[in-house]
Amino acid sequence: MTALSARERGAATGTGDRSRPRAVLPALCATQITSWGIVYYAFRVLNPQITASTGWSSGSTTAAFSAALLVSAIAGIRVGRIIDQRGPRTVMTAGSIRGVISILIVAAAPYLPVFLAGWMLSGLAMAATFYQPAFAALTQWWAPDHVRALTIVTLAGGLASTVFAPLTAMLSGHLSWRMTYAVLALVSPPSLFPAHALALNAPWPKTPDTPARANGSAGTVERSQRFWMLATALTLSAFTVYAVVVALVPLFLERGYSTTEAAWALGLGGAGQTLGRTLHATLARRTTARARTALLIALGGLATAAVGLVPGPYALLVALSMAAGTIRGNLTLLQATAITDRWGTSHYGRLSGLLTAPTTAAAALAPFASAALTGPVGGYPQMFAVLALVSGLAALISLSTKPSPTSC
């Protein structure tokens, strides 16, 4: 027992077990910060400058960015299968190259269709470099201690906005948005290419799950009602989460708070998200996968309702925003472990890619859907109440199918 514990402790840091290469975890932490920072968060900072400079509407540029998310959702299914068969090295290295090329195309785009094409190529890069392939790599190399490794890499990914939002803003204060993107694209190769090409060059585990954990073939799982009910619940939850993030600042402005106060509420919600990720391992030890899923989704609905319906004071609203962020942080890891908690690590990439595709699509559509919903329901507080009901429905769906005898 002591030897097993020592082995697992070593696994969490990449030491003590040759099947868990020590360079993988720090490499993926670094590449998640860079990938999310340049490909995802920089756009949110630069979009006002893009529209002002080009004359393109904000709706058009945002639609191009959302198209990238939709492409990543579809491509992620294929990426997961490739990683299951060959490991993450080739696909993540190629994704890094596509990411640089796509951002350079975006930066040089003279017309909106070229801008759209650049973002669609960027969607392929997202599918190959963001959380999903990193989760697949860590799950195979680190299981059964993968929750700790996943937590570490998501904590690092959470720093992407902290690092790259200010950096992007600083660069754009002295350069055009096109030059800012070009500089950011040239920053990424030294950190992305060697990390993916060299650190991920380790034997890919081929050991199948034990019979108690392998609940049928991947095809059987994919066709099961249980899998698709879980996917539905997580998709509805993801729609709520992303719609809340998009609508939080307008909600605060509608209530008479300043832009600075709204931004602080949003930023402190992000701090709560980081806190939530540190708490997930403890929650996972004390709950079953089914109970944990329903609990977190339901709490997300309650937090959404509270943020939307409580009028103030400001300090209470900030506290509620942080509570909602804490739940969002847990939901990230909930989805990362949903497959292994129920069906083991075999075919993780394939099943996780399929499970993640609709949630990514929901994230892409949430800004447009929430904006379209706000008017008909009468304003942002009412829209938040509707989103809370959607979360409640998702929680009920997650409980609607019984777990199999061998699941957690």
Short mmCIF file of N, CA, C and O in Angstrom, two decimals, residues 84 135-136 139-140 143-144 146 207-218 221 226-227 289 335-352 355 404 406-408:
data_model
loop_
_atom_site.label_atom_id
_atom_site.label_comp_id
_atom_site.label_asym_id
_atom_site.label_seq_id
_atom_site.Cartn_x
_atom_site.Cartn_y
_atom_site.Cartn_z
N ASP A 84 -6.16 8.84 -29.57
CA ASP A 84 -6.32 7.48 -29.05
C ASP A 84 -5.38 6.50 -29.76
O ASP A 84 -4.79 5.62 -29.14
N PHE A 135 -6.17 17.20 -22.24
CA PHE A 135 -6.85 16.31 -21.30
C PHE A 135 -6.67 14.85 -21.70
O PHE A 135 -6.47 13.98 -20.85
N ALA A 136 -6.75 14.58 -23.01
CA ALA A 136 -6.57 13.20 -23.48
C ALA A 136 -5.17 12.69 -23.15
O ALA A 136 -4.99 11.55 -22.71
N THR A 139 -4.84 12.23 -19.29
CA THR A 139 -5.66 11.12 -18.80
C THR A 139 -4.97 9.79 -19.06
O THR A 139 -4.95 8.89 -18.20
N GLN A 140 -4.39 9.63 -20.24
CA GLN A 140 -3.73 8.36 -20.56
C GLN A 140 -2.41 8.19 -19.82
O GLN A 140 -2.09 7.10 -19.35
N ALA A 143 -3.49 8.56 -15.49
CA ALA A 143 -4.50 7.77 -14.79
C ALA A 143 -3.82 6.69 -13.93
O ALA A 143 -2.83 6.09 -14.35
N PRO A 144 -4.32 6.46 -12.70
CA PRO A 144 -5.59 6.94 -12.14
C PRO A 144 -5.47 8.25 -11.37
O PRO A 144 -6.44 8.67 -10.75
N HIS A 146 -5.16 11.20 -12.62
CA HIS A 146 -5.26 12.23 -13.65
C HIS A 146 -5.98 13.48 -13.18
O HIS A 146 -5.76 14.55 -13.74
N THR A 207 -2.19 0.08 -22.73
CA THR A 207 -2.79 -0.88 -21.83
C THR A 207 -4.29 -0.66 -21.75
O THR A 207 -4.74 0.43 -21.42
N PRO A 208 -5.09 -1.69 -22.04
CA PRO A 208 -6.54 -1.52 -21.97
C PRO A 208 -7.03 -1.46 -20.53
O PRO A 208 -6.34 -1.85 -19.61
N ASP A 209 -8.26 -0.95 -20.36
CA ASP A 209 -8.87 -0.92 -19.05
C ASP A 209 -9.13 -2.33 -18.53
O ASP A 209 -9.24 -3.28 -19.30
N THR A 210 -9.24 -2.44 -17.23
CA THR A 210 -9.67 -3.70 -16.65
C THR A 210 -11.13 -3.92 -16.99
O THR A 210 -11.87 -2.98 -17.24
N PRO A 211 -11.60 -5.18 -17.01
CA PRO A 211 -12.99 -5.44 -17.36
C PRO A 211 -13.98 -4.67 -16.50
O PRO A 211 -15.05 -4.28 -16.96
N ALA A 212 -13.64 -4.42 -15.23
CA ALA A 212 -14.58 -3.73 -14.35
C ALA A 212 -14.79 -2.28 -14.74
O ALA A 212 -15.80 -1.67 -14.41
N ARG A 213 -13.82 -1.72 -15.46
CA ARG A 213 -13.93 -0.30 -15.80
C ARG A 213 -14.27 -0.07 -17.26
O ARG A 213 -14.65 1.02 -17.64
N ALA A 214 -14.08 -1.07 -18.09
CA ALA A 214 -14.35 -0.90 -19.52
C ALA A 214 -15.78 -1.35 -19.80
O ALA A 214 -16.02 -2.51 -20.04
N ASN A 215 -16.72 -0.43 -19.76
CA ASN A 215 -18.13 -0.77 -19.89
C ASN A 215 -18.53 -0.81 -21.35
O ASN A 215 -19.29 0.00 -21.84
N GLY A 216 -18.02 -1.77 -22.09
CA GLY A 216 -18.37 -1.93 -23.48
C GLY A 216 -17.43 -1.19 -24.41
O GLY A 216 -16.57 -0.44 -24.00
N SER A 217 -17.62 -1.42 -25.72
CA SER A 217 -16.78 -0.77 -26.71
C SER A 217 -17.17 0.69 -26.86
O SER A 217 -18.22 1.15 -26.37
N ALA A 218 -16.30 1.45 -27.55
CA ALA A 218 -16.59 2.87 -27.76
C ALA A 218 -17.88 3.05 -28.54
O ALA A 218 -18.69 3.93 -28.25
N VAL A 221 -20.86 2.60 -26.26
CA VAL A 221 -21.05 3.78 -25.41
C VAL A 221 -21.66 4.92 -26.22
O VAL A 221 -22.60 5.59 -25.76
N ARG A 226 -27.49 6.68 -22.12
CA ARG A 226 -26.79 7.31 -21.01
C ARG A 226 -25.77 8.34 -21.49
O ARG A 226 -25.65 9.43 -20.93
N PHE A 227 -25.04 7.99 -22.55
CA PHE A 227 -24.03 8.91 -23.09
C PHE A 227 -24.70 10.17 -23.62
O PHE A 227 -24.25 11.30 -23.33
N ALA A 289 -20.01 10.24 -9.57
CA ALA A 289 -20.01 11.05 -10.80
C ALA A 289 -21.40 11.59 -11.09
O ALA A 289 -21.57 12.76 -11.47
N GLN A 335 -16.36 18.07 -16.82
CA GLN A 335 -16.41 17.56 -18.19
C GLN A 335 -15.14 16.80 -18.55
O GLN A 335 -15.20 15.79 -19.25
N ALA A 336 -14.00 17.27 -18.05
CA ALA A 336 -12.74 16.60 -18.37
C ALA A 336 -12.70 15.17 -17.83
O ALA A 336 -12.03 14.30 -18.40
N THR A 337 -13.40 14.92 -16.73
CA THR A 337 -13.36 13.59 -16.10
C THR A 337 -14.64 12.79 -16.34
O THR A 337 -14.77 11.68 -15.83
N ALA A 338 -15.59 13.34 -17.08
CA ALA A 338 -16.88 12.67 -17.25
C ALA A 338 -16.75 11.29 -17.89
O ALA A 338 -17.44 10.34 -17.50
N ILE A 339 -15.85 11.15 -18.86
CA ILE A 339 -15.69 9.86 -19.54
C ILE A 339 -15.03 8.84 -18.62
O ILE A 339 -15.51 7.71 -18.46
N THR A 340 -13.91 9.21 -18.02
CA THR A 340 -13.19 8.25 -17.17
C THR A 340 -14.01 7.86 -15.95
O THR A 340 -13.92 6.72 -15.47
N ASP A 341 -14.81 8.77 -15.42
CA ASP A 341 -15.64 8.44 -14.26
C ASP A 341 -16.67 7.37 -14.58
O ASP A 341 -17.09 6.63 -13.69
N ARG A 342 -17.09 7.28 -15.83
CA ARG A 342 -18.18 6.38 -16.20
C ARG A 342 -17.74 5.20 -17.04
O ARG A 342 -18.29 4.11 -16.92
N TRP A 343 -16.75 5.42 -17.93
CA TRP A 343 -16.41 4.36 -18.88
C TRP A 343 -14.91 4.05 -18.93
O TRP A 343 -14.47 3.29 -19.79
N GLY A 344 -14.13 4.62 -18.03
CA GLY A 344 -12.71 4.32 -17.99
C GLY A 344 -11.91 5.12 -19.00
O GLY A 344 -12.40 6.05 -19.63
N THR A 345 -10.64 4.76 -19.16
CA THR A 345 -9.74 5.54 -20.00
C THR A 345 -9.64 5.04 -21.44
O THR A 345 -9.11 5.74 -22.30
N SER A 346 -10.10 3.83 -21.71
CA SER A 346 -10.06 3.33 -23.09
C SER A 346 -10.93 4.21 -23.98
O SER A 346 -12.05 4.56 -23.62
N HIS A 347 -10.38 4.59 -25.13
CA HIS A 347 -11.09 5.42 -26.11
C HIS A 347 -11.47 6.78 -25.53
O HIS A 347 -12.45 7.39 -25.95
N TYR A 348 -10.66 7.29 -24.60
CA TYR A 348 -10.98 8.57 -23.98
C TYR A 348 -11.05 9.68 -25.03
O TYR A 348 -11.98 10.49 -25.03
N GLY A 349 -10.07 9.74 -25.93
CA GLY A 349 -10.04 10.81 -26.92
C GLY A 349 -11.27 10.80 -27.81
O GLY A 349 -11.89 11.85 -28.06
N ARG A 350 -11.64 9.62 -28.27
CA ARG A 350 -12.80 9.49 -29.15
C ARG A 350 -14.09 9.90 -28.44
O ARG A 350 -14.88 10.71 -28.95
N LEU A 351 -14.32 9.35 -27.25
CA LEU A 351 -15.55 9.64 -26.53
C LEU A 351 -15.60 11.07 -26.02
O LEU A 351 -16.64 11.73 -26.07
N SER A 352 -14.47 11.56 -25.54
CA SER A 352 -14.45 12.93 -25.02
C SER A 352 -14.63 13.95 -26.14
O SER A 352 -15.29 14.98 -25.95
N LEU A 355 -18.27 13.98 -26.85
CA LEU A 355 -19.01 14.61 -25.75
C LEU A 355 -18.80 16.12 -25.74
O LEU A 355 -19.73 16.89 -25.40
N SER A 404 -24.42 2.70 -14.51
CA SER A 404 -24.20 1.27 -14.65
C SER A 404 -23.55 0.74 -13.39
O SER A 404 -22.94 1.48 -12.62
N THR A 406 -20.85 -0.70 -12.77
CA THR A 406 -19.40 -0.56 -12.62
C THR A 406 -18.94 0.86 -12.66
O THR A 406 -17.76 1.14 -12.63
N SER A 407 -19.85 1.84 -12.80
CA SER A 407 -19.44 3.24 -12.86
C SER A 407 -19.28 3.80 -11.49
O SER A 407 -19.71 3.24 -10.49
N CYS A 408 -18.62 4.98 -11.45
CA CYS A 408 -18.40 5.63 -10.16
C CYS A 408 -19.70 6.21 -9.65
O CYS A 408 -20.46 6.73 -10.40
#
